[in-house]
Coordinates of C-alpha atoms in Angstrom, one line a residue:
X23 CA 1.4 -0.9 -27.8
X24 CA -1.4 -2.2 -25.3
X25 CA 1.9 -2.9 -22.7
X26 CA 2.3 0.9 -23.1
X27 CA -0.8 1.7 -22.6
X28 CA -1.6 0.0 -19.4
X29 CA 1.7 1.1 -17.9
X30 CA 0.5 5.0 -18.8
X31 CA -3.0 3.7 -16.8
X32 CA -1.0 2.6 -13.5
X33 CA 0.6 5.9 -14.0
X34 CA -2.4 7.6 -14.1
X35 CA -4.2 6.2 -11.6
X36 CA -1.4 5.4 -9.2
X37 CA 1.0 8.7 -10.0
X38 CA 4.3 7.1 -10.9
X39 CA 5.1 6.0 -7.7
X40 CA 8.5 4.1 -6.4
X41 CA 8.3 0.4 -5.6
X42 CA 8.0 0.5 -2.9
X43 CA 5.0 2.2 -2.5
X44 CA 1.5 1.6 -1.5
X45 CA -2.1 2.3 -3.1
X46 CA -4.9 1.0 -0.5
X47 CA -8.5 0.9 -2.1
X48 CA -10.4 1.1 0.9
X49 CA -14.3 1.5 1.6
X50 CA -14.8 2.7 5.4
X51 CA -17.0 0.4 6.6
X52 CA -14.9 -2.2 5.3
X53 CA -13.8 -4.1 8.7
X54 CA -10.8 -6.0 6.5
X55 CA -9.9 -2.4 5.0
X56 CA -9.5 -1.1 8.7
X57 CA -7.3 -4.4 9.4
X58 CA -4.9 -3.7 5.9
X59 CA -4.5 0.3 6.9
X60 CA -4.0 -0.5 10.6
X61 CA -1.0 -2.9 9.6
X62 CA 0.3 -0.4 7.0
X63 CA -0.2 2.5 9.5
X64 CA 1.1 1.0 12.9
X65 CA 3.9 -1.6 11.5
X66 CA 4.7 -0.6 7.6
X67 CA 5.4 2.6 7.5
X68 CA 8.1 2.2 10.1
X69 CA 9.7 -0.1 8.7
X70 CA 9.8 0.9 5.6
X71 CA 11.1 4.0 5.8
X72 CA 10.8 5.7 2.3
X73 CA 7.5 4.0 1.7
X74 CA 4.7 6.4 0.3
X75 CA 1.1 5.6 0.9
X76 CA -2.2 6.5 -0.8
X77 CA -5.3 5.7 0.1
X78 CA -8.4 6.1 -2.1
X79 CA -11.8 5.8 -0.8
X80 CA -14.2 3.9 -3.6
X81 CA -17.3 4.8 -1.8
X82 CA -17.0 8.5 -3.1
X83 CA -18.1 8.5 -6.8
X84 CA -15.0 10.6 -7.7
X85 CA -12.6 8.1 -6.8
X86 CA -14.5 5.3 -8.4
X87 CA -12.8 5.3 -11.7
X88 CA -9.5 4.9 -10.7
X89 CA -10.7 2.3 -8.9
X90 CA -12.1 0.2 -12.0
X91 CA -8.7 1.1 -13.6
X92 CA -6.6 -0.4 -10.8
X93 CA -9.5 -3.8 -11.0
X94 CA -8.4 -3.8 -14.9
X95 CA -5.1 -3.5 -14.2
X96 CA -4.9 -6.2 -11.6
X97 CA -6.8 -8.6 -13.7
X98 CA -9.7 -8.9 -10.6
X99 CA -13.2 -9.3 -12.0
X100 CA -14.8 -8.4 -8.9
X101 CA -14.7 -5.0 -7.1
X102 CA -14.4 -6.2 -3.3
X103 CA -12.3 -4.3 -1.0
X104 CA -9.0 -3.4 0.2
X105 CA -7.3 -3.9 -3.0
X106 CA -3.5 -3.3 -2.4
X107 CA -1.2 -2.6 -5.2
X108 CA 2.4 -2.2 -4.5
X109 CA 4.6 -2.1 -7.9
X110 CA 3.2 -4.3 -10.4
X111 CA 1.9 -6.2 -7.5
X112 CA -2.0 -6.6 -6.6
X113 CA -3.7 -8.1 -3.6
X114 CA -7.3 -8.1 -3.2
X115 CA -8.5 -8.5 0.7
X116 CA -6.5 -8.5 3.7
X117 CA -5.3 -11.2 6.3
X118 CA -2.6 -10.8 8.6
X119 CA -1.5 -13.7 6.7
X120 CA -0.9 -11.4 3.8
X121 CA 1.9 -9.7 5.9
X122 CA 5.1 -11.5 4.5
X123 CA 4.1 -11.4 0.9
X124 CA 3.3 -7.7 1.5
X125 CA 6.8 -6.9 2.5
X126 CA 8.1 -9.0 -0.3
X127 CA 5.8 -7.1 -2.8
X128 CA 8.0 -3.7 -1.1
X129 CA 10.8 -5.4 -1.3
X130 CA 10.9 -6.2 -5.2
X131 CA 12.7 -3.2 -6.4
X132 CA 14.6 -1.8 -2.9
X133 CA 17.9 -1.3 -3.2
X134 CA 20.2 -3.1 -0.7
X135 CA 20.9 0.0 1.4
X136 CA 17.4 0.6 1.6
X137 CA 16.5 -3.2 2.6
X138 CA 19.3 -3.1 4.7
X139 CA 17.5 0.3 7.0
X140 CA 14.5 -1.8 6.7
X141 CA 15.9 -4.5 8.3
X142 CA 17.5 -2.4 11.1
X143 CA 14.6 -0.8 11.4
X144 CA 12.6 -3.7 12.2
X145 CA 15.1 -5.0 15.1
X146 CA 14.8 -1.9 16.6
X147 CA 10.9 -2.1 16.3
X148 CA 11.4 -5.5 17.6
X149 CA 13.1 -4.3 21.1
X150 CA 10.9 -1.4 21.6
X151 CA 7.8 -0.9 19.3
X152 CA 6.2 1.9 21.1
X153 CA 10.1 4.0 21.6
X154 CA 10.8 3.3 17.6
X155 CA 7.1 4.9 17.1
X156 CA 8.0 7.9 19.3
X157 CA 11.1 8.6 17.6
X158 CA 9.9 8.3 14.1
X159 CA 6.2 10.6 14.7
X160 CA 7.2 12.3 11.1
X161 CA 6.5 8.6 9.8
X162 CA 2.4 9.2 9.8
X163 CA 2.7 11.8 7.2
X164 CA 3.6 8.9 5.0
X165 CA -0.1 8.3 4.2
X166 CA -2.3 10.6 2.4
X167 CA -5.7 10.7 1.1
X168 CA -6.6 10.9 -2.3
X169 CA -8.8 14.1 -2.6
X170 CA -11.6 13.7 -5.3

C-alpha cells in the first residue's frame, strides 16, 4: 500500500512523465542551478530528443510543496538546490561531473530506437554543435515552467 502511495505522489508532483524526462528544482540565485539548466538547455535537450523538461522554482511559496514531496520522495533530508529527478532517479546538486550519470538516469527506460537517435544525435552535435542547434530551434520548447 505505501509503494502505491508514493508512486501516486511522484505522479502528482512530477505529472506522469516518460523516463526520460526531467524535473529541475531550481532557486534562481542558485549559481549550481544555473550550471544544471544550462547543461540541460544547451547540450540535453538536443540530444535527447523526446526529453520533456519541467522546472519548478522553490523560492515561490506555491511551488514549495511539491518540492518537499520530491525531498520525501528522494529520501534527501535537506532541502538544498538543484534537485534533479529523472524516472525513479534523484540527484541533489550539480557538477559537470554529474553529466554521464545524468544521461544514464535518461537512458534507463529508452528504447533502442530512441537511444539509437540519441546517439546520432550526439555525433552530429559532436561535428557541428552550433549547426545541430540551428537546425533543431523547436528543441527549446522542451522546457517549461511550472506555473504556481
Amino acid at each position: 500500500m505505501k509503494k502505491i502511495l508514493f508512486a501516486l505522489m511522484g505522479l502528482v508532483f512530477v505529472g506522469g512523465v516518460n523516463a526520460a524526462d526531467i524535473t529541475v528544482f531550481y532557486s534562481p540565485t542558485c549559481p549550481h542551478c544555473h550550471h544544471a539548466r544550462d547543461f540541460i538547455s544547451s547540450t540535453l535537450i538536443y540530444e535527447y530528443g523526446d526529453l520533456k523538461v519541467s522546472e519548478i522554482n522553490v523560492t515561490n511559496a506555491d511551488n514549495r510543496q511539491a518540492f518537499v514531496d520530491a525531498l520525501f520522495k528522494c529520501g534527501y533530508q535537506r532541502g538544498g538546490v538543484p534537485v534533479l529527478v529523472i524516472g525513479e532517479k534523484c540527484f541533489q546538486g550539480y557538477a559537470d561531473s554529474m553529466q554521464n550519470d545524468l544521461r544514464i538516469a535518461i537512458e534507463a527506460d529508452l528504447t533502442a530506437e530512441q537511444k539509437t537517435a540519441a546517439a546520432n544525435n550526439k555525433a552530429e552535435m559532436a561535428k557541428d554543435k552550433d549547426a545541430f542547434v540551428a537546425a533543431h530551434a523547436d528543441r527549446k520548447n522542451a522546457i517549461s515552467e511550472k506555473e504556481p
